[in-house]
Short mmCIF file of C-alpha atoms in Angstrom, two decimals:
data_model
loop_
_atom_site.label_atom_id
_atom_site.label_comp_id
_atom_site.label_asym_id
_atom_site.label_seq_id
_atom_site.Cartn_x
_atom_site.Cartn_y
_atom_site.Cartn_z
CA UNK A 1 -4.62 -69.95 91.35
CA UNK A 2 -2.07 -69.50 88.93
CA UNK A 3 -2.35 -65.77 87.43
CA UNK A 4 -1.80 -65.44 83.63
CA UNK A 5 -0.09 -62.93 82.54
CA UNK A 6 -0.48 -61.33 78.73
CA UNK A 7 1.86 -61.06 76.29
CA UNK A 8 3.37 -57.93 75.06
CA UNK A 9 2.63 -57.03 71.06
CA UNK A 10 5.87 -57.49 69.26
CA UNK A 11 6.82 -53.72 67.48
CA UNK A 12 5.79 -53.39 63.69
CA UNK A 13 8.99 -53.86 61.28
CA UNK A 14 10.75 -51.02 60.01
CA UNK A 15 9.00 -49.86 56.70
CA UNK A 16 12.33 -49.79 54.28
CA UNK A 17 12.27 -46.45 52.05
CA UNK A 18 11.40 -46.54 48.53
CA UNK A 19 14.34 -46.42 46.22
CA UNK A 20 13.82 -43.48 44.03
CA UNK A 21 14.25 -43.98 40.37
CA UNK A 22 17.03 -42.48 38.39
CA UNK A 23 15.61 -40.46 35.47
CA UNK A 24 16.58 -42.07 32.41
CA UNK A 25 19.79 -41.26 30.99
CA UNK A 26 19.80 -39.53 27.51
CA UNK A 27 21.28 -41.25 24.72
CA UNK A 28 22.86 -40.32 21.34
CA UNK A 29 22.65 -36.90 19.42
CA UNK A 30 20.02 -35.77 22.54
CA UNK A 31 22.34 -36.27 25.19
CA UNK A 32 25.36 -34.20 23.37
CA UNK A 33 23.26 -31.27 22.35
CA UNK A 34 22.45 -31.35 26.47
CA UNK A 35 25.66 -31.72 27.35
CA UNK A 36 26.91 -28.82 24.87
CA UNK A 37 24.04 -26.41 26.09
CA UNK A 38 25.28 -27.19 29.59
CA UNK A 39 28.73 -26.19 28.97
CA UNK A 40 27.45 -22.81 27.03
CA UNK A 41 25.10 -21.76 29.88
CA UNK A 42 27.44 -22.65 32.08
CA UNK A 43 29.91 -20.38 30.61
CA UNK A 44 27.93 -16.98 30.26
CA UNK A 45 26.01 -17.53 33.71
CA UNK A 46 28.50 -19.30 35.59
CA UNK A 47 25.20 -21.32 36.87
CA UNK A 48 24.03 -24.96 35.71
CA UNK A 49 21.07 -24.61 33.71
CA UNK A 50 17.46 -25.76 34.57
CA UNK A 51 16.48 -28.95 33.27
CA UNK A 52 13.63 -27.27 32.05
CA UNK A 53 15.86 -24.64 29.85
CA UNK A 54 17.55 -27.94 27.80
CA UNK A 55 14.90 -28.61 25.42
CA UNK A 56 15.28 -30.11 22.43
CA UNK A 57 16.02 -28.41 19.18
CA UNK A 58 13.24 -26.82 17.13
CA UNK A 59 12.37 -29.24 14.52
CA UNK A 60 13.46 -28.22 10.82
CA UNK A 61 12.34 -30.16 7.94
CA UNK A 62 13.02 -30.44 4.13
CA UNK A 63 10.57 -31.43 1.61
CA UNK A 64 11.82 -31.16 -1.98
CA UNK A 65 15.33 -29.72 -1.01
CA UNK A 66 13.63 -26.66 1.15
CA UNK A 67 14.03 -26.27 4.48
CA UNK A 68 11.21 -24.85 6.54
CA UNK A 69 11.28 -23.31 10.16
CA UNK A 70 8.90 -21.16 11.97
CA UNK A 71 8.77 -17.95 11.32
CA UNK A 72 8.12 -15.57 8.36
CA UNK A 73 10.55 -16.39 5.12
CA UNK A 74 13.54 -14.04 4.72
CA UNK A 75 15.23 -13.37 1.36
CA UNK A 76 17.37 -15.45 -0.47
CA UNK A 77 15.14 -18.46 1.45
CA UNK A 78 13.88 -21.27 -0.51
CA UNK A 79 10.33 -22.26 1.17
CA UNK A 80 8.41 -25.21 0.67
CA UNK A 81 5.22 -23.90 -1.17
CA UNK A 82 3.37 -26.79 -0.70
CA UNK A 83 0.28 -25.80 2.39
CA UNK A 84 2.67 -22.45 2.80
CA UNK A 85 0.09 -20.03 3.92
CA UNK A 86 -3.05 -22.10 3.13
CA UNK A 87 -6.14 -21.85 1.49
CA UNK A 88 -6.94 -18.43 -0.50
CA UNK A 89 -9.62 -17.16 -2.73
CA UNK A 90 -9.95 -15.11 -5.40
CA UNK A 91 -12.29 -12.22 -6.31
CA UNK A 92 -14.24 -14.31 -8.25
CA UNK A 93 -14.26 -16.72 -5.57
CA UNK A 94 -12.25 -19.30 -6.94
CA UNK A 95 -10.50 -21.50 -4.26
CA UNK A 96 -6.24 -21.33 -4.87
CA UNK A 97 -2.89 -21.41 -2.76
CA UNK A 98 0.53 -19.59 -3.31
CA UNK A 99 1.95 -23.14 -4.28
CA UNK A 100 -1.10 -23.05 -7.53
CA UNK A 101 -0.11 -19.74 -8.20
CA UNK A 102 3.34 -20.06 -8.74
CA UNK A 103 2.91 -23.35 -10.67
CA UNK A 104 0.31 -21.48 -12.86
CA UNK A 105 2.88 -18.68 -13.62
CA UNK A 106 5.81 -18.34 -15.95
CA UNK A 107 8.42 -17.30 -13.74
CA UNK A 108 7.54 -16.61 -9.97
CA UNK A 109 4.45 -14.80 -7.95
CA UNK A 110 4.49 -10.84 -6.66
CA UNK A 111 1.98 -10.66 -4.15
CA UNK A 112 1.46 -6.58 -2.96
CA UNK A 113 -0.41 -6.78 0.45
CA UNK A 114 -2.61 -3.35 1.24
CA UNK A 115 -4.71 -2.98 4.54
CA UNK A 116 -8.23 -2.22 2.79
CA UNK A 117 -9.75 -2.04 -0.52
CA UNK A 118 -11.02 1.03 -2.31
CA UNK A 119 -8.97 3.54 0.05
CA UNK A 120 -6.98 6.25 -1.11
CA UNK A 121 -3.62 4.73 -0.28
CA UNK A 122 -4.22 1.37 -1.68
CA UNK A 123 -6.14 2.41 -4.56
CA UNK A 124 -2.84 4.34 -5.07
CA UNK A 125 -0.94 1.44 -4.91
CA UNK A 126 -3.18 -0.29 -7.04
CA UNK A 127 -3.31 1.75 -9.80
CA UNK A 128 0.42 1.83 -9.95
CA UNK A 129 0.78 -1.78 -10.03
CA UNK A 130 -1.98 -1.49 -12.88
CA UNK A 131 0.10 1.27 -15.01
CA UNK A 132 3.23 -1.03 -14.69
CA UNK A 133 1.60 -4.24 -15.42
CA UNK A 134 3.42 -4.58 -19.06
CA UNK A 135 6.88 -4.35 -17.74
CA UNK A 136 6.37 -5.47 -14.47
CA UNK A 137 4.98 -9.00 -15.68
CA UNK A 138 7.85 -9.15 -18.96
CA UNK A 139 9.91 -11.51 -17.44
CA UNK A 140 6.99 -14.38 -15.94
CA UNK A 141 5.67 -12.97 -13.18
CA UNK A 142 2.16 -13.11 -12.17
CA UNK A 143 0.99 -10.15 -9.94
CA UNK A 144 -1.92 -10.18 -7.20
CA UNK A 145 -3.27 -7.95 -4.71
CA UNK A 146 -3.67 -9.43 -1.23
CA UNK A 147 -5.89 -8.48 1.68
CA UNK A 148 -7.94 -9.55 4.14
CA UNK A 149 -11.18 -7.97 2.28
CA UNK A 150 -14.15 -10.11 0.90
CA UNK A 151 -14.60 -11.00 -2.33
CA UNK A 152 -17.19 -8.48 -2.72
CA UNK A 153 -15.39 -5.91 -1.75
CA UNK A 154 -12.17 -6.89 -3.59
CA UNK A 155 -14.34 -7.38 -6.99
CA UNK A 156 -15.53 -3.56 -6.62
CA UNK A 157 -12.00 -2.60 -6.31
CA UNK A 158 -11.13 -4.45 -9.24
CA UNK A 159 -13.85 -3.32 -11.46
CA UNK A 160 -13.84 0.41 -10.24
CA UNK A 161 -9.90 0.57 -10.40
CA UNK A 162 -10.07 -1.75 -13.80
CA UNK A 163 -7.27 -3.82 -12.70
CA UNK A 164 -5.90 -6.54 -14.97
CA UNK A 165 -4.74 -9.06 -12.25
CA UNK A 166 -6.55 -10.81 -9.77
CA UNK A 167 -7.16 -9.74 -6.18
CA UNK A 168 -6.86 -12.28 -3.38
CA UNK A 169 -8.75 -12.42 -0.14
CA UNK A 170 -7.34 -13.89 2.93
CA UNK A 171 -9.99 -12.99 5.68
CA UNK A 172 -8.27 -15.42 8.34
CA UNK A 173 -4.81 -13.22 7.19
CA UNK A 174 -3.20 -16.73 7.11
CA UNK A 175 -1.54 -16.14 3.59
CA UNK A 176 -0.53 -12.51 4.81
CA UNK A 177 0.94 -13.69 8.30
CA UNK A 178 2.75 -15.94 6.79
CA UNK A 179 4.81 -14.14 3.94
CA UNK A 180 5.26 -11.79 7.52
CA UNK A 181 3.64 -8.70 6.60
CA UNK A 182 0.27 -8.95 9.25
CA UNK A 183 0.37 -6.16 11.75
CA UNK A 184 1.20 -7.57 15.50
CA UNK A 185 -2.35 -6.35 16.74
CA UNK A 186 -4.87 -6.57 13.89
CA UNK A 187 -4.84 -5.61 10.00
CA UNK A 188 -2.37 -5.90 6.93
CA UNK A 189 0.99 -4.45 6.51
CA UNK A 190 1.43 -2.57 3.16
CA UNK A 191 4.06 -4.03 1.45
CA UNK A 192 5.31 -6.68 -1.42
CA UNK A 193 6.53 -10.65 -1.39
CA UNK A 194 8.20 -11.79 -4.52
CA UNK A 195 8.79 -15.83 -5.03
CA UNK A 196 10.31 -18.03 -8.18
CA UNK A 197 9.18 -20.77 -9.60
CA UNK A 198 11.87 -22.81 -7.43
CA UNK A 199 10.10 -21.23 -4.53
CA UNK A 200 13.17 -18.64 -3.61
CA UNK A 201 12.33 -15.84 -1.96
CA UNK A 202 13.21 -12.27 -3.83
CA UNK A 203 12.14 -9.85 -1.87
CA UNK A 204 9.82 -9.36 1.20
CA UNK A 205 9.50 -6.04 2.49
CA UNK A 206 7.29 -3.26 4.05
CA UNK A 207 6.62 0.41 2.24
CA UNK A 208 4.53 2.96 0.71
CA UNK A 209 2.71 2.61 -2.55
CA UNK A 210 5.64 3.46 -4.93
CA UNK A 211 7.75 1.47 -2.93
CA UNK A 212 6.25 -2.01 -3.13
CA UNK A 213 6.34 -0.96 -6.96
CA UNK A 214 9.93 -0.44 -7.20
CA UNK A 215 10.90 -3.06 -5.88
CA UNK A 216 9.10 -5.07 -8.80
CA UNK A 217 10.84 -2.57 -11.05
CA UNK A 218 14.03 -3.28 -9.70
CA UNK A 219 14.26 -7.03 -9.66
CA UNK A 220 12.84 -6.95 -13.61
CA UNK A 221 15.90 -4.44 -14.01
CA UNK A 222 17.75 -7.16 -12.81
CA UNK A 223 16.45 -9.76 -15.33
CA UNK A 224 15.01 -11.30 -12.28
CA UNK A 225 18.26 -13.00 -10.83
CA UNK A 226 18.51 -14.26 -7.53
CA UNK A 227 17.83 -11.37 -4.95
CA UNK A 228 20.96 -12.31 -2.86
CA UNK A 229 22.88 -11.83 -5.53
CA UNK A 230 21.64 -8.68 -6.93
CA UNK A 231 19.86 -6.64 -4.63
CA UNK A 232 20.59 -6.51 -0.78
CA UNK A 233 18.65 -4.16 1.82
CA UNK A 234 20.49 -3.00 4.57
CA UNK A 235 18.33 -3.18 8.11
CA UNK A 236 18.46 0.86 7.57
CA UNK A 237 16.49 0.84 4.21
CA UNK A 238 13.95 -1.75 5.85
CA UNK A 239 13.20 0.44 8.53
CA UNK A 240 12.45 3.84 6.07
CA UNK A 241 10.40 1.53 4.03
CA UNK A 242 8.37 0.28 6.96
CA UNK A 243 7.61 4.21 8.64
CA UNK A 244 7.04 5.11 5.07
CA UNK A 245 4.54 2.69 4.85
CA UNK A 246 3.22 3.05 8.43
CA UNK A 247 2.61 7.11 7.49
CA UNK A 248 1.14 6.16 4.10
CA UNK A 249 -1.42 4.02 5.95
CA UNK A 250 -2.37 6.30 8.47
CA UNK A 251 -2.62 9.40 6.18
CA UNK A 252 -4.95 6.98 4.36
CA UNK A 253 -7.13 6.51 8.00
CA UNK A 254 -7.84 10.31 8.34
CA UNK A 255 -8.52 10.64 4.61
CA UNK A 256 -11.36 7.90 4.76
CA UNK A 257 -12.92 8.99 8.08
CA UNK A 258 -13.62 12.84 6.16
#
């Protein structure tokens, strides 16, 4: 008998590697901005930078001439008041935005921020804005109150206080965050945010009652000329004005819980 003998199984071919892809090279203005962050990291670390640390430029736009970027507005500034700080209401509950009430005025919006209505500190404030109104609003400007109170409460103020402007209530604080003068944790920052017609910013600062009122004064003393032109706050004078403030609020906490 002839014995049969079986085959052997031939070895499975060699599975080739997958080519890996190249990640796509970056082209135009992106790839020099890369390149030129590269370079610049390079230089202070003496590392190469993470891909993940070359992002892209924030984006800045311009709508009507004004440039907009995150963060609050500084002075000198000209911000596009179109959706800045959204919706608002008055005391009377009448629907607005910063962008109506600057159309609506003569020559710019003063908006005084105060943390809550009918205290001692901001009725103080109040009132002073009230026994200034005349001169204050000579040269166009239209002056508001702004908190985060309700209409209710703001139209008690008002009536109580007999103001002659408007108060406006921003319970979301999306007007007041904005114009940078919320507090980091919760509530309003005492203070005052001045704009022009053309949507400049004149002044945006933190302080005490009399402070956010002179700095009204000073800017109708000025026959309301461009703030960086006229009137410059050094970093020192913004810091006084902002403990000033800070103790003028919290004065007015241990007054209201007696």
């Amino acid at each position: 008998m002839v014995e049969l003998r079986k085959r052997k199984t031939p070895p499975p071919a060699p599975v080739k590697p997958a080519k890996k892809k190249a990640p796509p090279k970056a082209t135009g203005a992106t790839s020099k901005v890369a390149k030129a962050k590269a370079v610049i990291a390079k230089a202070v670390t003496g590392k190469e930078p993470a891909e993940s640390s070359m992002a892209a430029e924030p984006t800045v736009e311009a709508t009507n001439g004004a440039a907009t970027t995150s963060g609050p507005p500084t002075v000198g500034q000209t911000i596009t008041l179109e959706g800045f700080g959204g919706e608002i209401e008055t005391n009377d509950g009448v629907k607005t935005t910063l962008a109506k009430l600057v159309e609506e005025s003569a020559g710019g919006v003063v908006l005084f921020t105060y943390p809550k209505a009918s205290t001692p500190g901001c009725t103080n404030q109040a009132c002073l804005f009230r026994d200034s109104y005349t001169p204050l609003t000579a040269t166009g400007y239209s002056i508001y109150g702004l908190s985060t109170d309700s209409p209710k409460a703001n139209t008690t103020f008002k009536n109580k206080q007999n103001l002659p402007y408007a108060l406006l209530c921003d319970p979301s604080a999306t007007l007041i965050s904005a114009i940078g003068l919320a507090k980091k944790t919760k509530g309003t920052t005492r203070g005052v945010f001045v704009v022009d017609k053309s949507g400049e910013v004149l002044a945006v600062e933190a302080g005490g009652p009399q402070a956010t009122v002179d700095v009204v004064k000073k800017l109708v003393g000025e026959g309301n000329a461009p703030a960086s032109l006229n009137r410059v706050a050094t970093e020192e004078d913004k810091k006084v004005a902002a403990v000033a403030g800070e103790v003028a609020d919290t004065a007015e906490k241990l007054d209201s819980n007696e």
